[in-house]
Coordinates of C-alpha atoms and ligand atoms in Angstrom, one line a residue:
X1 CA 29.7 120.0 32.2
X2 CA 31.7 118.5 35.1
X3 CA 29.4 117.2 37.9
X4 CA 29.9 119.2 41.1
X5 CA 32.0 117.7 43.8
X6 CA 30.3 116.7 47.0
X7 CA 31.7 118.6 50.0
X8 CA 30.7 115.7 52.2
X9 CA 32.6 113.2 50.1
X10 CA 35.6 115.4 49.9
X11 CA 35.8 116.1 53.6
X12 CA 35.1 112.5 54.5
X13 CA 37.9 111.1 52.3
X14 CA 40.3 114.0 52.9
X15 CA 40.1 113.8 56.7
X16 CA 40.2 110.0 56.8
X17 CA 43.2 109.8 54.4
X18 CA 45.0 112.6 56.3
X19 CA 44.4 110.9 59.6
X20 CA 45.4 107.5 58.3
X21 CA 48.7 108.9 57.0
X22 CA 49.5 110.6 60.3
X23 CA 48.6 107.5 62.2
X24 CA 50.9 105.4 60.0
X25 CA 53.7 107.9 60.5
X26 CA 53.2 107.7 64.3
X27 CA 53.1 103.9 64.2
X28 CA 56.3 103.6 62.3
X29 CA 58.0 106.0 64.7
X30 CA 56.7 104.1 67.8
X31 CA 57.7 100.8 66.2
X32 CA 61.3 102.0 65.7
X33 CA 61.5 103.1 69.3
X34 CA 60.1 99.8 70.6
X35 CA 62.5 97.8 68.4
X36 CA 65.5 99.8 69.7
X37 CA 64.4 99.2 73.3
X38 CA 63.8 95.5 72.7
X39 CA 67.3 95.1 71.3
X40 CA 68.7 96.8 74.3
X41 CA 66.9 94.5 76.7
X42 CA 67.9 91.3 74.8
X43 CA 71.5 92.5 74.6
X44 CA 71.7 93.2 78.3
X45 CA 70.2 89.7 79.0
X46 CA 72.8 88.1 76.7
X47 CA 75.7 90.0 78.4
X48 CA 74.4 89.1 81.9
X49 CA 74.2 85.4 81.0
X50 CA 77.8 85.4 79.7
X51 CA 79.0 87.1 82.8
X52 CA 77.3 84.5 85.0
X53 CA 78.5 81.5 83.2
X54 CA 82.1 82.6 82.7
X55 CA 83.3 82.3 86.4
X56 CA 81.7 78.9 86.7
X57 CA 83.4 77.7 83.5
X58 CA 86.8 79.0 84.7
X59 CA 86.4 77.1 88.0
X60 CA 85.3 74.0 86.2
X61 CA 88.2 74.0 83.7
X62 CA 90.9 74.8 86.3
X63 CA 89.7 71.8 88.4
X64 CA 90.0 69.3 85.6
X65 CA 92.8 66.9 85.4
X66 CA 93.3 67.5 81.7
X67 CA 92.1 71.0 81.2
X68 CA 92.7 71.1 77.4
X69 CA 90.1 68.5 76.5
X70 CA 86.8 69.7 75.2
X71 CA 83.8 68.8 77.3
X72 CA 80.1 69.0 76.6
X73 CA 78.1 70.3 79.5
X74 CA 75.7 67.6 80.6
X75 CA 72.1 68.5 81.0
X76 CA 69.8 67.4 83.6
X77 CA 66.9 67.1 81.2
X78 CA 67.1 67.1 77.4
X79 CA 65.7 70.3 76.0
X80 CA 66.2 72.6 73.0
X81 CA 68.6 75.4 74.0
X82 CA 67.7 79.0 73.3
X83 CA 71.1 80.3 74.2
X84 CA 74.2 78.3 73.3
X85 CA 77.8 79.0 74.3
X86 CA 81.4 78.0 73.7
X87 CA 84.3 78.4 76.0
X88 CA 87.6 78.5 74.1
X89 CA 91.2 79.4 74.8
X90 CA 93.0 82.2 72.9
X91 CA 93.9 79.9 70.0
X92 CA 90.3 79.0 69.5
X93 CA 90.4 75.5 70.9
X94 CA 87.1 74.5 72.5
X95 CA 87.3 73.7 76.2
X96 CA 83.7 73.6 77.0
X97 CA 80.4 73.9 75.1
X98 CA 76.7 73.8 75.9
X99 CA 75.1 70.5 74.7
X100 CA 73.3 72.1 71.7
X101 CA 76.1 74.4 70.7
X102 CA 77.1 74.4 67.0
X103 CA 80.7 75.7 66.7
X104 CA 80.1 76.8 63.1
X105 CA 77.8 79.7 64.1
X106 CA 80.5 81.3 66.3
X107 CA 83.4 83.5 65.1
X108 CA 86.5 81.6 64.0
X109 CA 88.6 83.3 66.7
X110 CA 87.0 84.3 70.0
X111 CA 86.4 88.0 70.4
X112 CA 85.0 90.3 73.0
X113 CA 81.8 92.4 72.9
X114 CA 78.7 92.2 70.6
X115 CA 78.7 91.1 67.0
X116 CA 75.9 90.0 64.6
X117 CA 76.0 87.3 62.0
X118 CA 73.2 86.6 59.6
X119 CA 71.1 84.5 62.0
X120 CA 72.7 85.1 65.4
X121 CA 73.5 87.8 67.9
X122 CA 76.8 87.0 69.7
X123 CA 78.5 88.2 72.8
X124 CA 82.0 87.4 73.9
X125 CA 83.8 88.0 77.2
X126 CA 87.3 86.9 78.5
X127 CA 88.9 85.8 81.8
X128 CA 92.3 85.0 83.1
X129 CA 94.1 87.7 81.2
X130 CA 92.6 86.9 77.8
X131 CA 93.4 83.2 77.9
X132 CA 89.9 82.0 78.3
X133 CA 87.0 83.2 76.2
X134 CA 83.3 82.6 76.4
X135 CA 81.0 83.4 73.5
X136 CA 77.3 83.1 73.8
X137 CA 74.9 83.0 70.8
X138 CA 71.2 84.0 70.6
X139 CA 69.2 83.3 67.4
X140 CA 67.9 86.6 65.8
X141 CA 64.5 85.0 64.9
X142 CA 63.2 85.6 68.4
X143 CA 64.0 89.3 68.3
X144 CA 62.5 89.6 64.8
X145 CA 59.3 87.9 65.9
X146 CA 59.0 90.3 68.9
X147 CA 59.4 93.3 66.6
X148 CA 56.9 91.9 64.1
X149 CA 54.3 91.4 66.9
X150 CA 54.8 94.9 68.2
X151 CA 54.2 96.3 64.7
X152 CA 51.1 94.3 64.3
X153 CA 49.7 95.4 67.6
X154 CA 50.2 99.0 66.6
X155 CA 48.8 98.5 63.1
X156 CA 45.7 96.5 63.8
X157 CA 43.7 99.2 65.5
X158 CA 44.2 101.3 62.3
X159 CA 42.1 98.8 60.3
X160 CA 39.1 99.4 62.5
X161 CA 39.9 103.1 62.8
X162 CA 39.7 103.8 59.0
X163 CA 36.0 102.8 58.5
X164 CA 35.0 104.3 61.8
X165 CA 36.6 107.6 60.9
X166 CA 35.1 107.6 57.4
X167 CA 31.6 107.0 58.8
X168 CA 32.1 109.5 61.7
X169 CA 33.3 112.3 59.4
X170 CA 30.5 111.6 56.9
X171 CA 27.9 111.8 59.6
X172 CA 29.4 114.8 61.2
X173 CA 29.7 116.7 57.9
X174 CA 26.2 115.7 57.0
X175 CA 24.9 117.0 60.3
X176 CA 26.9 120.3 59.9
X177 CA 25.5 120.8 56.4
X178 CA 21.9 120.2 57.4
X179 CA 21.0 123.9 57.4
X180 CA 22.7 124.3 53.9
X181 CA 20.5 121.5 52.6
X182 CA 17.5 123.2 54.1
X183 CA 18.5 126.3 52.3
X184 CA 18.7 124.4 49.0
X185 CA 15.3 123.0 49.6
X186 CA 13.9 126.4 50.4
X187 CA 15.3 127.8 47.1
X188 CA 14.0 124.8 45.1
X189 CA 10.5 125.0 46.6
X190 CA 10.1 128.6 45.3
X191 CA 7.2 129.2 43.0
X192 CA 7.5 131.1 39.7
X193 CA 7.7 134.8 40.5
X194 CA 8.3 134.4 44.2
X195 CA 11.1 136.9 44.9
X196 CA 10.7 137.3 48.7
X197 CA 13.8 136.8 50.8
X198 CA 14.8 133.3 51.6
X199 CA 15.3 132.8 55.3
X200 CA 16.9 129.6 56.8
X201 CA 17.8 129.5 60.5
X202 CA 21.5 129.0 61.6
X203 CA 23.4 128.8 58.4
X204 CA 27.1 128.2 58.8
X205 CA 29.2 131.4 59.0
X206 CA 30.8 130.7 55.6
X207 CA 27.4 130.3 53.8
X208 CA 25.5 133.1 55.7
X209 CA 27.0 136.0 53.7
X210 CA 26.2 134.1 50.5
X211 CA 22.5 133.8 51.6
X212 CA 22.5 137.5 52.4
X213 CA 23.9 138.4 49.0
X214 CA 21.3 136.2 47.3
X215 CA 18.6 138.0 49.3
X216 CA 19.9 141.4 48.4
X217 CA 20.0 140.3 44.8
X218 CA 16.4 139.1 45.0
X219 CA 15.4 142.3 46.5
X220 CA 17.0 144.3 43.7
X221 CA 15.4 142.1 41.1
X222 CA 12.0 142.4 42.8
X223 CA 12.4 146.2 42.8
X224 CA 13.5 146.3 39.2
X225 CA 10.5 144.1 38.1
X226 CA 8.1 146.1 40.2
X227 CA 9.4 149.4 38.7
X228 CA 8.9 147.9 35.2
X229 CA 5.4 146.7 36.0
X230 CA 4.3 149.9 37.7
X231 CA 5.7 151.9 34.7
X232 CA 3.6 149.8 32.3
X233 CA 0.6 150.0 34.5
X234 CA 1.0 153.8 35.1
X235 CA 1.6 154.6 31.5
X236 CA -1.4 152.6 30.3
X237 CA -3.5 154.2 33.0
X238 CA -2.2 157.7 32.1
X239 CA -3.0 157.1 28.4
X240 CA -6.6 156.1 29.2
X241 CA -8.1 159.6 29.7
X242 CA -6.4 161.4 26.8
X243 CA -7.2 158.5 24.6
X244 CA -10.9 158.5 25.6
X245 CA -11.0 162.3 25.1
X246 CA -9.3 162.1 21.6
X247 CA -11.6 159.3 20.6
X248 CA -14.7 161.4 21.6
X249 CA -13.3 164.3 19.6
X250 CA -12.6 162.2 16.5
X251 CA -16.1 160.7 16.7
X252 CA -17.7 164.1 16.7
X253 CA -15.4 165.1 13.9
X254 CA -16.5 162.1 11.8
X255 CA -20.1 162.8 12.4
X256 CA -19.8 166.5 11.6
X257 CA -17.6 165.9 8.5
X258 CA -19.4 165.9 5.1
X259 CA -19.5 162.6 3.2
X260 CA -16.2 162.2 1.4
X261 CA -12.5 161.6 2.0
X262 CA -12.4 163.6 5.2
X263 CA -15.0 161.4 6.9
X264 CA -13.2 158.2 5.7
X265 CA -10.0 159.5 7.1
X266 CA -11.7 160.4 10.4
X267 CA -13.1 156.8 10.6
X268 CA -9.6 155.4 10.0
X269 CA -8.1 157.6 12.8
X270 CA -11.0 156.4 15.1
X271 CA -10.1 152.8 14.3
X272 CA -6.5 153.3 15.1
X273 CA -7.4 155.1 18.3
X274 CA -9.6 152.1 19.4
X275 CA -6.6 149.8 18.7
X276 CA -4.4 152.0 20.8
X277 CA -7.0 152.0 23.6
X278 CA -7.2 148.2 23.4
X279 CA -3.4 147.9 23.6
X280 CA -3.3 150.1 26.6
X281 CA -6.0 148.1 28.3
X282 CA -4.1 144.8 27.5
X283 CA -0.9 146.2 28.9
X284 CA -2.7 147.1 32.1
X285 CA -4.0 143.6 32.3
X286 CA -0.5 142.2 31.7
X287 CA 0.9 144.4 34.5
X288 CA -1.7 143.1 36.8
X289 CA -1.1 139.5 35.8
X290 CA 2.6 139.9 36.4
X291 CA 2.3 141.7 39.7
X292 CA 1.6 139.8 43.0
X293 CA -1.7 139.4 44.6
X294 CA -3.2 136.9 42.2
X295 CA -4.0 134.5 45.0
X296 CA -6.8 135.7 47.3
X297 CA -6.7 135.0 51.0
X298 CA -10.2 133.6 51.3
X299 CA -11.1 131.0 48.7
X300 CA -13.6 132.2 46.1
X301 CA -16.5 130.2 44.6
X302 CA -15.7 130.2 40.9
X303 CA -19.3 129.3 39.9
X304 CA -20.9 132.7 40.5
X305 CA -17.9 134.5 39.1
X306 CA -18.0 132.4 35.9
X307 CA -21.8 132.7 35.6
X308 CA -21.6 136.5 35.9
X309 CA -18.8 136.8 33.4
X310 CA -20.5 134.7 30.8
X311 CA -23.8 136.5 31.3
X312 CA -22.1 139.8 30.5
X313 CA -20.6 138.5 27.3
X314 CA -23.9 136.8 26.3
X315 CA -25.7 140.1 26.6
X316 CA -23.3 141.8 24.2
X317 CA -22.7 138.8 21.8
X318 CA -26.2 137.7 21.2
X319 CA -26.3 134.6 23.5
X320 CA -23.5 132.7 21.6
X321 CA -22.0 131.3 24.8
X322 CA -23.3 128.0 26.3
X323 CA -22.4 127.6 29.9
X324 CA -22.1 124.3 31.7
X325 CA -21.7 124.2 35.5
X326 CA -21.5 121.4 38.0
X327 CA -24.9 120.8 39.6
X328 CA -25.3 121.6 43.3
X329 CA -21.7 122.2 44.1
X330 CA -19.3 125.0 44.7
X331 CA -15.8 125.2 43.5
X332 CA -13.7 127.1 45.9
X333 CA -10.3 128.4 44.8
X334 CA -7.9 130.9 46.3
X335 CA -7.8 133.1 43.2
X336 CA -8.3 136.9 43.2
X337 CA -11.8 137.6 41.5
X338 CA -10.3 140.3 39.3
X339 CA -7.6 138.1 38.1
X340 CA -10.1 135.3 37.3
X341 CA -12.2 137.9 35.5
X342 CA -9.3 139.0 33.3
X343 CA -8.4 135.4 32.5
X344 CA -12.0 134.5 31.6
X345 CA -12.5 137.7 29.5
X346 CA -9.4 137.0 27.4
X347 CA -10.4 133.4 26.7
X348 CA -14.0 134.2 25.9
X349 CA -13.1 137.2 23.8
X350 CA -10.8 135.0 21.7
X351 CA -13.4 132.2 21.3
X352 CA -16.0 134.7 20.1
X353 CA -13.5 136.5 17.8
X354 CA -11.7 133.6 16.2
X355 CA -14.4 130.8 16.6
X356 CA -16.7 130.0 13.7
X357 CA -19.5 132.5 13.9
X358 CA -22.3 130.0 13.2
X359 CA -21.3 127.7 16.2
X360 CA -21.7 128.4 19.8
X361 CA -18.9 128.8 22.3
X362 CA -18.9 126.2 25.0
X363 CA -17.7 127.2 28.5
X364 CA -17.7 124.6 31.3
X365 CA -16.4 124.2 34.8
X366 CA -16.2 120.8 36.5
X367 CA -16.3 120.0 40.2
X368 CA -12.6 119.2 39.9
X369 CA -12.0 122.9 39.0
X370 CA -11.3 122.3 35.3
X371 CA -12.3 125.3 33.2
X372 CA -12.8 124.7 29.4
X373 CA -13.5 127.2 26.7
X374 CA -14.2 125.6 23.3
X375 CA -15.1 127.1 20.0
X376 CA -15.5 125.9 16.4
X377 CA -13.4 126.9 13.4
X378 CA -10.4 125.7 11.5
X379 CA -7.7 123.7 13.1
X380 CA -4.6 125.7 14.2
X381 CA -1.4 123.9 13.2
X382 CA 0.6 122.5 16.1
X383 CA 3.8 124.6 15.5
X384 CA 1.7 127.8 15.5
X385 CA -0.3 126.6 18.5
X386 CA 2.8 126.1 20.6
X387 CA 3.8 129.7 20.3
X388 CA 0.5 131.4 20.8
X389 CA 1.0 132.0 24.5
X390 CA 4.1 134.1 23.9
X391 CA 3.7 137.9 24.0
X392 CA 2.8 139.6 20.8
X393 CA 2.5 136.3 18.9
X394 CA -0.7 136.0 16.8
X395 CA -2.2 133.4 14.5
X396 CA -3.1 133.8 10.9
X397 CA -6.5 135.4 11.6
X398 CA -7.5 138.7 9.9
X399 CA -9.3 140.0 13.0
X400 CA -7.4 142.8 14.8
X401 CA -5.6 142.1 18.1
X402 CA -2.5 142.8 20.0
X403 CA -1.3 139.2 20.6
X404 CA -1.3 139.6 24.3
X405 CA -4.6 137.9 25.4
X406 CA -3.2 134.3 25.8
X407 CA 0.0 135.6 27.3
X408 CA -2.0 137.4 30.0
X409 CA -4.1 134.2 30.6
X410 CA -1.0 132.0 30.9
X411 CA 0.7 134.4 33.3
X412 CA -2.4 134.5 35.6
X413 CA -2.6 130.7 35.4
X414 CA 1.0 130.4 36.4
X415 CA 0.6 132.9 39.2
X416 CA -2.2 130.8 40.8
X417 CA -0.4 127.6 40.2
X418 CA -2.9 126.4 37.6
X419 CA -2.1 124.6 34.4
X420 CA -3.3 126.1 31.1
X421 CA -3.2 124.0 27.9
X422 CA -4.2 124.8 24.3
X423 CA -5.6 122.2 21.9
X424 CA -6.6 122.2 18.3
X425 CA -8.7 120.4 17.2
X426 CA -10.8 120.5 20.4
X427 CA -11.1 117.2 22.4
X428 CA -13.7 114.9 20.8
X429 CA -14.0 117.1 17.7
X430 CA -12.4 117.2 14.3
X431 CA -12.1 121.0 14.3
X432 CA -12.1 124.0 16.7
X433 CA -9.9 125.3 19.4
X434 CA -9.9 124.5 23.1
X435 CA -8.3 126.1 26.1
X436 CA -8.4 124.2 29.5
X437 CA -7.3 125.6 32.8
X438 CA -6.9 123.2 35.7
X439 CA -7.0 125.1 38.9
X440 CA -5.5 123.6 42.0
X441 CA -8.3 123.9 44.5
X442 CA -10.5 121.6 46.6
X443 CA -14.0 121.2 45.4
X444 CA -16.6 121.3 48.2
X445 CA -20.2 120.3 48.2
Ligands
ATP1 N1 -10.3 130.5 20.5 C1 -9.4 130.6 19.5 N2 -9.7 130.1 18.3 C2 -8.8 130.1 17.3 N3 -7.6 130.8 17.4 C3 -7.3 131.4 18.5 C4 -8.2 131.3 19.7 N4 -7.6 132.0 20.7 C5 -6.5 132.5 20.2 N5 -6.3 132.2 18.9 C6 -5.1 132.5 18.1 O1 -4.1 132.9 18.9 C7 -3.6 134.1 18.7 C8 -3.2 134.8 19.9 O2 -4.3 135.1 20.7 P1 -4.1 136.3 21.8 O3 -5.4 136.3 22.6 O4 -2.9 136.0 22.6 O5 -3.9 137.5 21.0 P2 -5.0 138.3 20.1 O6 -6.3 137.8 20.4 O7 -4.5 138.2 18.7 O8 -4.8 139.8 20.6 P3 -5.4 140.3 22.0 O9 -4.2 140.8 22.8 O10 -6.3 141.5 21.6 O11 -6.1 139.2 22.7 C9 -4.7 134.8 18.0 O12 -4.2 135.8 17.1 C10 -5.4 133.7 17.2 O13 -4.8 133.5 16.0
MG2 MG1 -7.1 137.6 22.3

């Protein structure tokens, strides 16, 4: 299965990437404009310089005794020239040049206006009816450097902006998704069978309808389960009276029937009816175990509940049960006394029914709220043991039963957040069967 994509990661990366691209586009646009403006400024400076030098050159040349000889303009102080110029006549003969000027970089024949060679930007102007030309050269490297620095100045902030934007988006999305995470935690924290609506304050508008839909679904599920449970409980309850009446009738019939096949048949019907009554009783217990209300509001002391339950069984089973209780302590647990009674009844009933008849059944409760019911008898194989808590699953015993007892006990244990485990052989023995239920409650002295 593909792992789900994190919304936070997606938004963080997507927004940052989108913003970076837009920023890059804007930077390139701004850079092109800046480059154009720079070129204009440089060109105008070049033109201005040529126009300034030209009249001076004309004056100087016309004042010479031999005007056609080339002359280097002397400098006051030796320096490296940034702008160099040549003054030539129409045939291209040099009449005057700046001291650093290299005639090779100029056009062969003087021309007017702007032109660009590989390394220089040139500007030419003429005087005296196109008989005298000045050409001035500026190296392109300077312009390129200015353009490069402008680009760098525009790009550098982007380097800092990318991590800041990533972090900012990540934090902002995390903050915005806080209520969604709270919703997730609320769903995860649900106990088994908790179908009450999930409410989380201030969910985003996009998620809110989803939460509503989930709540409606939970409500429908709860109603369906409740309907199923109440149907089971009601039918079992409704069956009780007619079953008891039929049982009484059949008992009378058996007693009144003469010895022979009729009496045997009546006895068989009576047995079947008892089975049916037991099944209806177990179904009622299961419906109760699956319904809510297994946790009591006020904590109950398990010790008197356990003592009373065991006492009842001992009276009907000939004192086969040995009870061990923590001395001078109470074990308070938030469990409904009826539910505890049903759980205990099923475990003890099993221990008496399937345990070795010549061995006692040991029932104990520790201060840490660990209930143990142990009986003797043959070891139950592990694969069978694992499935015994499923509904209608029975072991290899000949004794009659419906296969619901351990399923009821397990459902109650889950409902009160207790942990029920089966073991065979019993702990510290080579044979027998043991059921332990660890309740989650605080022991108090
Ligand atoms: N204390 C025990 N010792 C040995 N085997 C047991 C014990 N408790 C349960 N079992 C085995 O587990 C099976 C399932 O028990 P469970 O209580 O769920 O159903 P049941 O006793 O058969 O029917 P009922 O619904 O009447 O209780 C039993 O049939 C039995 O084989
Ligand atoms: Mg049973």
